[in-house]
mmCIF file of C-alpha atoms and ligand atoms in Angstrom:
data_model
loop_
_atom_site.group_PDB
_atom_site.id
_atom_site.type_symbol
_atom_site.label_atom_id
_atom_site.label_comp_id
_atom_site.label_asym_id
_atom_site.label_seq_id
_atom_site.Cartn_x
_atom_site.Cartn_y
_atom_site.Cartn_z
ATOM 1 C CA UNK Y 1 18.281 -11.345 -16.032
ATOM 2 C CA UNK Y 2 14.976 -13.344 -15.518
ATOM 3 C CA UNK Y 3 11.700 -12.095 -17.496
ATOM 4 C CA UNK Y 4 10.197 -11.107 -14.286
ATOM 5 C CA UNK Y 5 13.249 -8.722 -13.294
ATOM 6 C CA UNK Y 6 12.977 -7.100 -16.619
ATOM 7 C CA UNK Y 7 9.151 -6.490 -16.280
ATOM 8 C CA UNK Y 8 10.062 -4.916 -12.868
ATOM 9 C CA UNK Y 9 12.532 -2.919 -14.353
ATOM 10 C CA UNK Y 10 10.234 -1.595 -16.941
ATOM 11 C CA UNK Y 11 7.354 -0.882 -14.707
ATOM 12 C CA UNK Y 12 6.198 2.696 -14.794
ATOM 13 C CA UNK Y 13 8.100 4.049 -11.672
ATOM 14 C CA UNK Y 14 7.145 7.904 -12.109
ATOM 15 C CA UNK Y 15 4.041 9.678 -12.268
ATOM 16 C CA UNK Y 16 4.972 10.796 -15.773
ATOM 17 C CA UNK Y 17 5.592 7.208 -16.914
ATOM 18 C CA UNK Y 18 2.442 5.981 -15.453
ATOM 19 C CA UNK Y 19 0.309 8.900 -17.091
ATOM 20 C CA UNK Y 20 2.158 7.860 -20.554
ATOM 21 C CA UNK Y 21 1.161 4.240 -20.063
ATOM 22 C CA UNK Y 22 -2.240 5.184 -19.485
ATOM 23 C CA UNK Y 23 -2.262 7.676 -22.571
ATOM 24 C CA UNK Y 24 -3.367 10.481 -20.377
ATOM 25 C CA UNK Y 25 -2.919 13.757 -22.000
ATOM 26 C CA UNK Y 26 -1.737 17.047 -20.741
ATOM 27 C CA UNK Y 27 0.441 18.118 -17.792
ATOM 28 C CA UNK Y 28 0.283 16.307 -14.576
ATOM 29 C CA UNK Y 29 -1.809 17.984 -11.916
ATOM 30 C CA UNK Y 30 0.148 19.527 -9.008
ATOM 31 C CA UNK Y 31 -1.864 17.456 -6.439
ATOM 32 C CA UNK Y 32 -0.728 14.351 -8.323
ATOM 33 C CA UNK Y 33 2.941 15.338 -8.338
ATOM 34 C CA UNK Y 34 2.872 16.085 -4.752
ATOM 35 C CA UNK Y 35 1.320 12.647 -3.937
ATOM 36 C CA UNK Y 36 4.170 10.984 -5.970
ATOM 37 C CA UNK Y 37 6.839 13.013 -4.125
ATOM 38 C CA UNK Y 38 5.353 11.796 -0.713
ATOM 39 C CA UNK Y 39 5.266 8.019 -1.822
ATOM 40 C CA UNK Y 40 6.671 6.773 -5.063
ATOM 41 C CA UNK Y 41 4.842 5.455 -7.951
ATOM 42 C CA UNK Y 42 5.401 1.708 -9.294
ATOM 43 C CA UNK Y 43 2.915 -0.415 -11.337
ATOM 44 C CA UNK Y 44 3.908 -3.360 -13.378
ATOM 45 C CA UNK Y 45 2.370 -3.494 -16.823
ATOM 46 C CA UNK Y 46 0.439 -6.730 -16.316
ATOM 47 C CA UNK Y 47 -1.332 -5.172 -13.419
ATOM 48 C CA UNK Y 48 -1.980 -1.901 -15.437
ATOM 49 C CA UNK Y 49 -3.412 -4.164 -18.068
ATOM 50 C CA UNK Y 50 -6.299 -4.922 -15.692
ATOM 51 C CA UNK Y 51 -7.284 -1.261 -15.609
ATOM 52 C CA UNK Y 52 -9.685 0.621 -17.789
ATOM 53 C CA UNK Y 53 -8.157 4.016 -18.054
ATOM 54 C CA UNK Y 54 -11.250 5.529 -19.337
ATOM 55 C CA UNK Y 55 -13.275 4.658 -16.330
ATOM 56 C CA UNK Y 56 -12.430 7.520 -13.746
ATOM 57 C CA UNK Y 57 -13.301 5.285 -10.751
ATOM 58 C CA UNK Y 58 -11.392 2.252 -11.971
ATOM 59 C CA UNK Y 59 -10.922 0.005 -8.936
ATOM 60 C CA UNK Y 60 -7.284 -1.166 -10.090
ATOM 61 C CA UNK Y 61 -6.131 2.368 -10.752
ATOM 62 C CA UNK Y 62 -7.465 3.486 -7.462
ATOM 63 C CA UNK Y 63 -5.015 1.354 -5.794
ATOM 64 C CA UNK Y 64 -2.069 2.707 -7.531
ATOM 65 C CA UNK Y 65 -2.560 6.001 -9.275
ATOM 66 C CA UNK Y 66 -1.258 8.990 -7.055
ATOM 67 C CA UNK Y 67 -4.242 11.049 -5.924
ATOM 68 C CA UNK Y 68 -4.213 14.543 -4.619
ATOM 69 C CA UNK Y 69 -6.288 13.472 -1.647
ATOM 70 C CA UNK Y 70 -3.204 11.953 -0.161
ATOM 71 C CA UNK Y 71 -1.820 15.144 0.825
ATOM 72 C CA UNK Y 72 -4.770 15.907 2.971
ATOM 73 C CA UNK Y 73 -3.953 16.143 6.584
ATOM 74 C CA UNK Y 74 -6.541 14.212 8.589
ATOM 75 C CA UNK Y 75 -6.555 13.914 12.287
ATOM 76 C CA UNK Y 76 -5.497 10.374 13.579
ATOM 77 C CA UNK Y 77 -3.509 9.371 10.473
ATOM 78 C CA UNK Y 78 0.159 9.204 11.059
ATOM 79 C CA UNK Y 79 3.140 7.823 9.682
ATOM 80 C CA UNK Y 80 3.632 4.461 12.116
ATOM 81 C CA UNK Y 81 -0.213 3.793 12.514
ATOM 82 C CA UNK Y 82 0.404 0.222 13.739
ATOM 83 C CA UNK Y 83 3.157 1.071 16.171
ATOM 84 C CA UNK Y 84 5.780 -0.834 14.509
ATOM 85 C CA UNK Y 85 8.715 1.431 15.934
ATOM 86 C CA UNK Y 86 8.804 0.022 19.349
ATOM 87 C CA UNK Y 87 8.321 -3.561 18.025
ATOM 88 C CA UNK Y 88 11.599 -3.272 16.178
ATOM 89 C CA UNK Y 89 13.861 -6.089 17.697
ATOM 90 C CA UNK Y 90 16.778 -5.773 14.974
ATOM 91 C CA UNK Y 91 17.169 -4.203 11.692
ATOM 92 C CA UNK Y 92 14.024 -5.328 9.664
ATOM 93 C CA UNK Y 93 12.528 -7.477 12.419
ATOM 94 C CA UNK Y 94 9.336 -6.745 14.279
ATOM 95 C CA UNK Y 95 7.909 -8.930 17.078
ATOM 96 C CA UNK Y 96 4.384 -7.889 18.166
ATOM 97 C CA UNK Y 97 2.654 -11.117 18.738
ATOM 98 C CA UNK Y 98 3.733 -14.078 20.890
ATOM 99 C CA UNK Y 99 5.829 -16.716 18.823
ATOM 100 C CA UNK Y 100 5.893 -15.024 15.683
ATOM 101 C CA UNK Y 101 8.644 -12.765 14.091
ATOM 102 C CA UNK Y 102 7.840 -10.739 11.172
ATOM 103 C CA UNK Y 103 11.095 -10.362 9.085
ATOM 104 C CA UNK Y 104 11.382 -7.523 6.352
ATOM 105 C CA UNK Y 105 14.543 -8.604 4.253
ATOM 106 C CA UNK Y 106 13.591 -5.728 1.759
ATOM 107 C CA UNK Y 107 11.733 -2.523 1.870
ATOM 108 C CA UNK Y 108 10.977 -3.072 -2.021
ATOM 109 C CA UNK Y 109 7.634 -4.160 -3.339
ATOM 110 C CA UNK Y 110 6.589 -4.890 -7.003
ATOM 111 C CA UNK Y 111 3.784 -2.254 -6.875
ATOM 112 C CA UNK Y 112 3.290 0.732 -4.625
ATOM 113 C CA UNK Y 113 -0.190 0.612 -2.998
ATOM 114 C CA UNK Y 114 -1.406 4.066 -2.452
ATOM 115 C CA UNK Y 115 -3.142 2.827 0.711
ATOM 116 C CA UNK Y 116 -0.028 1.033 2.163
ATOM 117 C CA UNK Y 117 0.225 1.265 6.148
ATOM 118 C CA UNK Y 118 3.922 1.080 5.746
ATOM 119 C CA UNK Y 119 4.185 3.857 2.960
ATOM 120 C CA UNK Y 120 6.404 6.176 5.337
ATOM 121 C CA UNK Y 121 8.899 3.366 5.486
ATOM 122 C CA UNK Y 122 9.145 2.066 1.944
ATOM 123 C CA UNK Y 123 11.353 1.260 0.049
ATOM 124 C CA UNK Y 124 13.532 2.063 2.889
ATOM 125 C CA UNK Y 125 16.948 1.550 1.450
ATOM 126 C CA UNK Y 126 16.170 -1.574 -0.760
ATOM 127 C CA UNK Y 127 17.522 -4.751 0.665
ATOM 128 C CA UNK Y 128 18.895 -5.404 4.166
ATOM 129 C CA UNK Y 129 22.550 -5.754 3.811
ATOM 130 C CA UNK Y 130 24.201 -9.138 4.705
ATOM 131 C CA UNK Y 131 25.277 -7.994 8.165
ATOM 132 C CA UNK Y 132 21.885 -6.514 8.989
ATOM 133 C CA UNK Y 133 20.003 -9.381 7.813
ATOM 134 C CA UNK Y 134 22.234 -11.738 9.865
ATOM 135 C CA UNK Y 135 21.722 -9.493 12.800
ATOM 136 C CA UNK Y 136 18.030 -9.914 12.436
ATOM 137 C CA UNK Y 137 18.441 -13.892 12.089
ATOM 138 C CA UNK Y 138 20.602 -13.938 14.962
ATOM 139 C CA UNK Y 139 17.898 -12.145 17.061
ATOM 140 C CA UNK Y 140 15.559 -14.924 16.085
ATOM 141 C CA UNK Y 141 17.796 -17.514 16.982
ATOM 142 C CA UNK Y 142 18.363 -15.981 20.400
ATOM 143 C CA UNK Y 143 15.004 -16.155 21.248
ATOM 144 C CA UNK Y 144 13.364 -19.779 21.412
ATOM 145 C CA UNK Y 145 9.761 -18.763 21.767
ATOM 146 C CA UNK Y 146 9.816 -17.513 18.199
ATOM 147 C CA UNK Y 147 8.469 -20.649 16.391
ATOM 148 C CA UNK Y 148 7.261 -18.808 13.354
ATOM 149 C CA UNK Y 149 8.962 -16.507 10.847
ATOM 150 C CA UNK Y 150 6.850 -14.460 8.634
ATOM 151 C CA UNK Y 151 8.719 -13.008 5.737
ATOM 152 C CA UNK Y 152 6.961 -9.852 4.920
ATOM 153 C CA UNK Y 153 8.445 -6.276 3.700
ATOM 154 C CA UNK Y 154 8.418 -4.681 1.327
ATOM 155 C CA UNK Y 155 7.947 -7.779 -0.451
ATOM 156 C CA UNK Y 156 10.065 -10.778 0.063
ATOM 157 C CA UNK Y 157 9.495 -12.275 -3.383
ATOM 158 C CA UNK Y 158 11.193 -9.460 -5.204
ATOM 159 C CA UNK Y 159 14.334 -10.996 -3.869
ATOM 160 C CA UNK Y 160 16.080 -13.131 -6.478
ATOM 161 C CA UNK Y 161 15.908 -16.915 -5.959
ATOM 162 C CA UNK Y 162 19.447 -17.234 -4.743
ATOM 163 C CA UNK Y 163 18.925 -14.642 -1.895
ATOM 164 C CA UNK Y 164 15.616 -15.874 -1.060
ATOM 165 C CA UNK Y 165 16.961 -19.376 -0.785
ATOM 166 C CA UNK Y 166 19.819 -18.329 1.184
ATOM 167 C CA UNK Y 167 17.679 -16.714 3.703
ATOM 168 C CA UNK Y 168 15.398 -19.568 3.865
ATOM 169 C CA UNK Y 169 18.354 -21.819 4.616
ATOM 170 C CA UNK Y 170 19.537 -19.708 7.193
ATOM 171 C CA UNK Y 171 16.229 -19.576 9.020
ATOM 172 C CA UNK Y 172 15.672 -23.349 8.680
ATOM 173 C CA UNK Y 173 19.027 -24.013 10.704
ATOM 174 C CA UNK Y 174 17.278 -22.386 13.558
ATOM 175 C CA UNK Y 175 15.867 -25.402 15.520
ATOM 176 C CA UNK Y 176 13.044 -23.720 17.139
ATOM 177 C CA UNK Y 177 11.698 -22.006 13.831
ATOM 178 C CA UNK Y 178 9.039 -24.739 12.872
ATOM 179 C CA UNK Y 179 6.670 -22.669 10.527
ATOM 180 C CA UNK Y 180 7.578 -20.456 7.951
ATOM 181 C CA UNK Y 181 5.045 -17.923 6.187
ATOM 182 C CA UNK Y 182 5.554 -15.552 3.125
ATOM 183 C CA UNK Y 183 3.309 -12.449 2.847
ATOM 184 C CA UNK Y 184 3.406 -11.260 -0.774
ATOM 185 C CA UNK Y 185 1.544 -9.253 -3.355
ATOM 186 C CA UNK Y 186 3.804 -10.598 -5.989
ATOM 187 C CA UNK Y 187 1.742 -13.414 -7.423
ATOM 188 C CA UNK Y 188 -0.999 -10.951 -8.145
ATOM 189 C CA UNK Y 189 1.115 -8.004 -9.364
ATOM 190 C CA UNK Y 190 3.765 -9.568 -11.035
ATOM 191 C CA UNK Y 191 2.798 -13.260 -11.781
ATOM 192 C CA UNK Y 192 5.658 -14.030 -14.017
ATOM 193 C CA UNK Y 193 7.771 -14.028 -10.877
ATOM 194 C CA UNK Y 194 5.974 -17.059 -9.871
ATOM 195 C CA UNK Y 195 7.712 -19.845 -12.153
ATOM 196 C CA UNK Y 196 8.445 -23.515 -11.469
ATOM 197 C CA UNK Y 197 11.961 -22.970 -9.927
ATOM 198 C CA UNK Y 198 10.218 -20.590 -7.275
ATOM 199 C CA UNK Y 199 7.601 -22.882 -6.429
ATOM 200 C CA UNK Y 200 10.069 -25.673 -6.075
ATOM 201 C CA UNK Y 201 12.292 -23.628 -3.876
ATOM 202 C CA UNK Y 202 9.535 -22.561 -1.619
ATOM 203 C CA UNK Y 203 7.920 -26.149 -1.282
ATOM 204 C CA UNK Y 204 11.456 -27.635 -0.339
ATOM 205 C CA UNK Y 205 12.507 -25.642 2.580
ATOM 206 C CA UNK Y 206 12.150 -28.561 5.128
ATOM 207 C CA UNK Y 207 9.579 -26.692 7.092
ATOM 208 C CA UNK Y 208 5.881 -26.134 6.314
ATOM 209 C CA UNK Y 209 5.499 -23.012 4.379
ATOM 210 C CA UNK Y 210 2.318 -21.071 4.074
ATOM 211 C CA UNK Y 211 1.989 -18.202 1.589
ATOM 212 C CA UNK Y 212 -0.273 -15.415 2.259
ATOM 213 C CA UNK Y 213 -1.176 -13.387 -0.848
ATOM 214 C CA UNK Y 214 -2.766 -9.833 -1.036
ATOM 215 C CA UNK Y 215 -5.490 -9.391 -3.430
ATOM 216 C CA UNK Y 216 -8.292 -6.707 -3.237
ATOM 217 C CA UNK Y 217 -10.499 -7.012 -6.373
ATOM 218 C CA UNK Y 218 -11.889 -9.905 -8.450
ATOM 219 C CA UNK Y 219 -10.423 -8.365 -11.580
ATOM 220 C CA UNK Y 220 -6.804 -8.875 -10.146
ATOM 221 C CA UNK Y 221 -7.322 -12.675 -10.489
ATOM 222 C CA UNK Y 222 -6.532 -12.628 -14.102
ATOM 223 C CA UNK Y 223 -5.953 -15.950 -15.955
ATOM 224 C CA UNK Y 224 -1.931 -15.407 -15.445
ATOM 225 C CA UNK Y 225 -2.543 -14.854 -11.713
ATOM 226 C CA UNK Y 226 -4.775 -17.888 -11.678
ATOM 227 C CA UNK Y 227 -1.928 -19.929 -13.302
ATOM 228 C CA UNK Y 228 0.712 -18.574 -10.909
ATOM 229 C CA UNK Y 229 -1.187 -19.699 -7.765
ATOM 230 C CA UNK Y 230 -2.119 -22.853 -9.489
ATOM 231 C CA UNK Y 231 1.695 -23.561 -9.745
ATOM 232 C CA UNK Y 232 2.145 -22.808 -6.091
ATOM 233 C CA UNK Y 233 -0.774 -24.917 -5.060
ATOM 234 C CA UNK Y 234 0.484 -27.758 -7.276
ATOM 235 C CA UNK Y 235 3.870 -27.634 -5.563
ATOM 236 C CA UNK Y 236 1.884 -28.286 -2.382
ATOM 237 C CA UNK Y 237 2.220 -24.785 -0.718
ATOM 238 C CA UNK Y 238 -0.978 -24.004 1.196
ATOM 239 C CA UNK Y 239 -2.424 -20.493 -0.081
ATOM 240 C CA UNK Y 240 -4.093 -18.008 2.120
ATOM 241 C CA UNK Y 241 -5.429 -14.465 1.110
ATOM 242 C CA UNK Y 242 -5.513 -10.944 2.991
ATOM 243 C CA UNK Y 243 -7.375 -8.082 1.416
ATOM 244 C CA UNK Y 244 -7.825 -4.526 2.769
ATOM 245 C CA UNK Y 245 -11.323 -3.076 2.702
ATOM 246 C CA UNK Y 246 -10.961 -0.131 0.596
ATOM 247 C CA UNK Y 247 -13.353 2.816 -0.325
ATOM 248 C CA UNK Y 248 -13.899 2.714 -4.109
ATOM 249 C CA UNK Y 249 -12.107 -0.662 -4.709
ATOM 250 C CA UNK Y 250 -14.273 -3.304 -2.869
ATOM 251 C CA UNK Y 251 -16.764 -1.721 -0.498
ATOM 252 C CA UNK Y 252 -19.888 -3.410 -1.730
ATOM 253 C CA UNK Y 253 -20.878 -6.925 -1.187
ATOM 254 C CA UNK Y 254 -20.981 -7.842 -4.762
ATOM 255 C CA UNK Y 255 -17.411 -7.056 -5.326
ATOM 256 C CA UNK Y 256 -16.248 -8.601 -2.293
ATOM 257 C CA UNK Y 257 -18.123 -12.029 -2.654
ATOM 258 C CA UNK Y 258 -16.606 -12.269 -6.106
ATOM 259 C CA UNK Y 259 -13.310 -11.554 -5.015
ATOM 260 C CA UNK Y 260 -13.653 -14.161 -2.066
ATOM 261 C CA UNK Y 261 -15.084 -16.974 -4.234
ATOM 262 C CA UNK Y 262 -12.570 -16.272 -6.976
ATOM 263 C CA UNK Y 263 -9.600 -16.646 -4.447
ATOM 264 C CA UNK Y 264 -11.136 -19.926 -3.327
ATOM 265 C CA UNK Y 265 -11.460 -21.139 -6.990
ATOM 266 C CA UNK Y 266 -7.688 -20.370 -6.991
ATOM 267 C CA UNK Y 267 -7.213 -22.815 -4.102
ATOM 268 C CA UNK Y 268 -6.586 -19.890 -1.928
ATOM 269 C CA UNK Y 269 -8.429 -19.500 1.376
ATOM 270 C CA UNK Y 270 -9.340 -15.905 2.334
ATOM 271 C CA UNK Y 271 -7.864 -15.293 5.752
ATOM 272 C CA UNK Y 272 -8.080 -11.776 6.901
ATOM 273 C CA UNK Y 273 -10.153 -8.821 5.594
ATOM 274 C CA UNK Y 274 -8.267 -5.948 7.050
ATOM 275 C CA UNK Y 275 -9.857 -2.541 8.245
ATOM 276 C CA UNK Y 276 -7.394 -0.071 6.831
ATOM 277 C CA UNK Y 277 -4.734 1.288 9.173
ATOM 278 C CA UNK Y 278 -4.460 4.903 9.568
ATOM 279 C CA UNK Y 279 -1.297 5.833 7.797
ATOM 280 C CA UNK Y 280 -0.822 9.503 6.809
ATOM 281 C CA UNK Y 281 -2.374 10.066 3.044
ATOM 282 C CA UNK Y 282 -4.865 7.198 3.070
ATOM 283 C CA UNK Y 283 -8.000 8.547 4.900
ATOM 284 C CA UNK Y 284 -9.880 8.605 1.582
ATOM 285 C CA UNK Y 285 -9.692 4.768 1.474
ATOM 286 C CA UNK Y 286 -11.428 4.261 4.945
ATOM 287 C CA UNK Y 287 -14.806 2.439 5.167
ATOM 288 C CA UNK Y 288 -16.188 2.988 8.602
ATOM 289 C CA UNK Y 289 -16.389 -0.159 11.075
ATOM 290 C CA UNK Y 290 -20.090 -0.145 11.090
ATOM 291 C CA UNK Y 291 -20.300 -0.143 7.310
ATOM 292 C CA UNK Y 292 -17.492 -2.949 7.201
ATOM 293 C CA UNK Y 293 -19.721 -5.126 9.623
ATOM 294 C CA UNK Y 294 -22.628 -4.662 7.403
ATOM 295 C CA UNK Y 295 -20.775 -5.763 4.607
ATOM 296 C CA UNK Y 296 -19.501 -8.669 6.315
ATOM 297 C CA UNK Y 297 -23.089 -9.695 7.175
ATOM 298 C CA UNK Y 298 -24.318 -9.514 3.580
ATOM 299 C CA UNK Y 299 -21.352 -11.433 2.319
ATOM 300 C CA UNK Y 300 -21.739 -14.147 4.955
ATOM 301 C CA UNK Y 301 -25.007 -15.171 3.745
ATOM 302 C CA UNK Y 302 -23.747 -15.310 0.113
ATOM 303 C CA UNK Y 303 -20.480 -17.208 -0.077
ATOM 304 C CA UNK Y 304 -19.292 -20.574 0.992
ATOM 305 C CA UNK Y 305 -17.992 -20.635 4.531
ATOM 306 C CA UNK Y 306 -14.458 -21.675 2.983
ATOM 307 C CA UNK Y 307 -14.571 -18.217 1.431
ATOM 308 C CA UNK Y 308 -15.146 -16.123 4.800
ATOM 309 C CA UNK Y 309 -12.242 -14.053 6.074
ATOM 310 C CA UNK Y 310 -12.028 -12.722 9.328
ATOM 311 C CA UNK Y 311 -12.443 -8.924 9.422
ATOM 312 C CA UNK Y 312 -9.702 -7.463 11.502
ATOM 313 C CA UNK Y 313 -8.254 -4.414 12.619
ATOM 314 C CA UNK Y 314 -4.781 -3.722 14.009
ATOM 315 C CA UNK Y 315 -4.570 -1.722 17.509
ATOM 316 C CA UNK Y 316 -1.281 -0.760 18.579
ATOM 317 C CA UNK Y 317 -0.287 -2.740 21.675
ATOM 318 C CA UNK Y 318 -2.813 -5.359 21.267
ATOM 319 C CA UNK Y 319 -1.147 -9.134 21.312
ATOM 320 C CA UNK Y 320 -2.986 -9.948 18.129
ATOM 321 C CA UNK Y 321 -5.038 -8.649 15.392
ATOM 322 C CA UNK Y 322 -8.276 -7.871 16.746
ATOM 323 C CA UNK Y 323 -11.345 -9.239 15.219
ATOM 324 C CA UNK Y 324 -14.424 -6.882 14.440
ATOM 325 C CA UNK Y 325 -17.560 -9.099 15.210
ATOM 326 C CA UNK Y 326 -21.242 -8.861 15.121
ATOM 327 C CA UNK Y 327 -23.614 -11.516 16.023
ATOM 328 C CA UNK Y 328 -26.014 -11.743 13.055
ATOM 329 C CA UNK Y 329 -29.291 -13.772 13.203
ATOM 330 C CA UNK Y 330 -31.449 -13.176 10.165
ATOM 331 C CA UNK Y 331 -34.799 -11.722 10.789
ATOM 332 C CA UNK Y 332 -37.511 -14.287 11.358
ATOM 333 C CA UNK Y 333 -34.823 -17.024 12.803
ATOM 334 C CA UNK Y 334 -36.105 -17.807 16.443
HETATM 335 C C1 PLP R 1 -0.037 -9.562 11.278
HETATM 336 C C2 PLP R 1 1.238 -9.584 11.962
HETATM 337 C C3 PLP R 1 1.566 -11.071 12.286
HETATM 338 C C4 PLP R 1 0.732 -12.287 11.963
HETATM 339 O O1 PLP R 1 -0.403 -12.316 12.727
HETATM 340 P P1 PLP R 1 -1.365 -13.537 12.467
HETATM 341 O O2 PLP R 1 -2.432 -13.140 13.285
HETATM 342 O O3 PLP R 1 -0.724 -14.575 12.998
HETATM 343 O O4 PLP R 1 -1.651 -13.666 11.025
HETATM 344 C C5 PLP R 1 2.729 -11.035 12.896
HETATM 345 N N1 PLP R 1 3.576 -9.997 13.312
HETATM 346 C C6 PLP R 1 3.259 -8.688 12.906
HETATM 347 C C7 PLP R 1 4.222 -7.674 13.362
HETATM 348 C C8 PLP R 1 2.177 -8.564 12.524
HETATM 349 O O5 PLP R 1 1.781 -7.219 11.805
HETATM 350 S S1 SF4 R 2 2.681 -4.689 -1.564
HETATM 351 FE FE1 SF4 R 2 2.145 -4.408 0.706
HETATM 352 S S2 SF4 R 2 3.822 -3.577 1.560
HETATM 353 FE FE2 SF4 R 2 4.028 -3.203 -0.721
HETATM 354 S S3 SF4 R 2 3.089 -1.199 -1.312
HETATM 355 FE FE3 SF4 R 2 1.504 -2.694 -1.404
HETATM 356 S S4 SF4 R 2 0.476 -2.795 0.484
HETATM 357 FE FE4 SF4 R 2 2.383 -1.874 0.975
#
């Protein structure tokens, strides 16, 4: 078993194990146990090491520690906020936007983010079995308009190399699939996964392959994470980043600017800043749209244009992600 697989196996995966890893004393609060029963706990130790357990509002822990607020019923927050159900074409296959298929070969992730928009569906039976995966690939093959395949999940990089390589080979056999994309949080939460073998595998598929990583706070870009991203960039894999705007994690201009500039220094171009999808149990993470626009305005005047993501929301039924935009001309400019 590779080191990253051991690390994943040893990651605290219950609220008790997480509390122990953080040296929290005393019994678990009922609300914490309730939250963990509704959505499992999972945090690799390398990610946990970025947290300060003495800080009650630590931005790393806020993303991964079960919170009694998750059990609050808030109107408009539901299990399938992005209307994935009707877009399901085959097992693990969503087609919402023209030309793009989103394939989820696994429901597992290397971390359980409390704000996840797919939290009602994860880990959903772990991996797609061979038959179901083939059914999804056959559905892509049958639709020549699907030029781009986005591997998502779950997290496609929790698949071992042979499974990942097999899937990529299958996809590349489809002539109309001319572009590949991997959406992943693994380089950030489990950087040991990103070894030379993985970088080589992803850079030699025979198709352009873009990787979109998920990072939300500047502290997530540790030396180990920087090295992992460096390996991918050195292998020639274009790197982009998406982040979720989260109350208490990155909802101030300074933190956002440091995150975006930090990503750029890792040769990773910020792509999307997502407004939170309204998944049940995540309302306490929401930043209102007006405030999000204010933040973008502040950030826009502070960072390199290369570091600016698009602020987007997902509207069920829309043919693309929807940009949130406000014209901003600074006072005094005619
Ligand atoms: C976000 C998403 C995509 C990719 O959208 P881009 O704007 O091209 O990044 C594709 N399919 C689904 C279902 C998505 O949610
Ligand atoms: S890595 Fe992505 S899919 Fe997995 S729990 Fe976090 S937000 Fe959800």
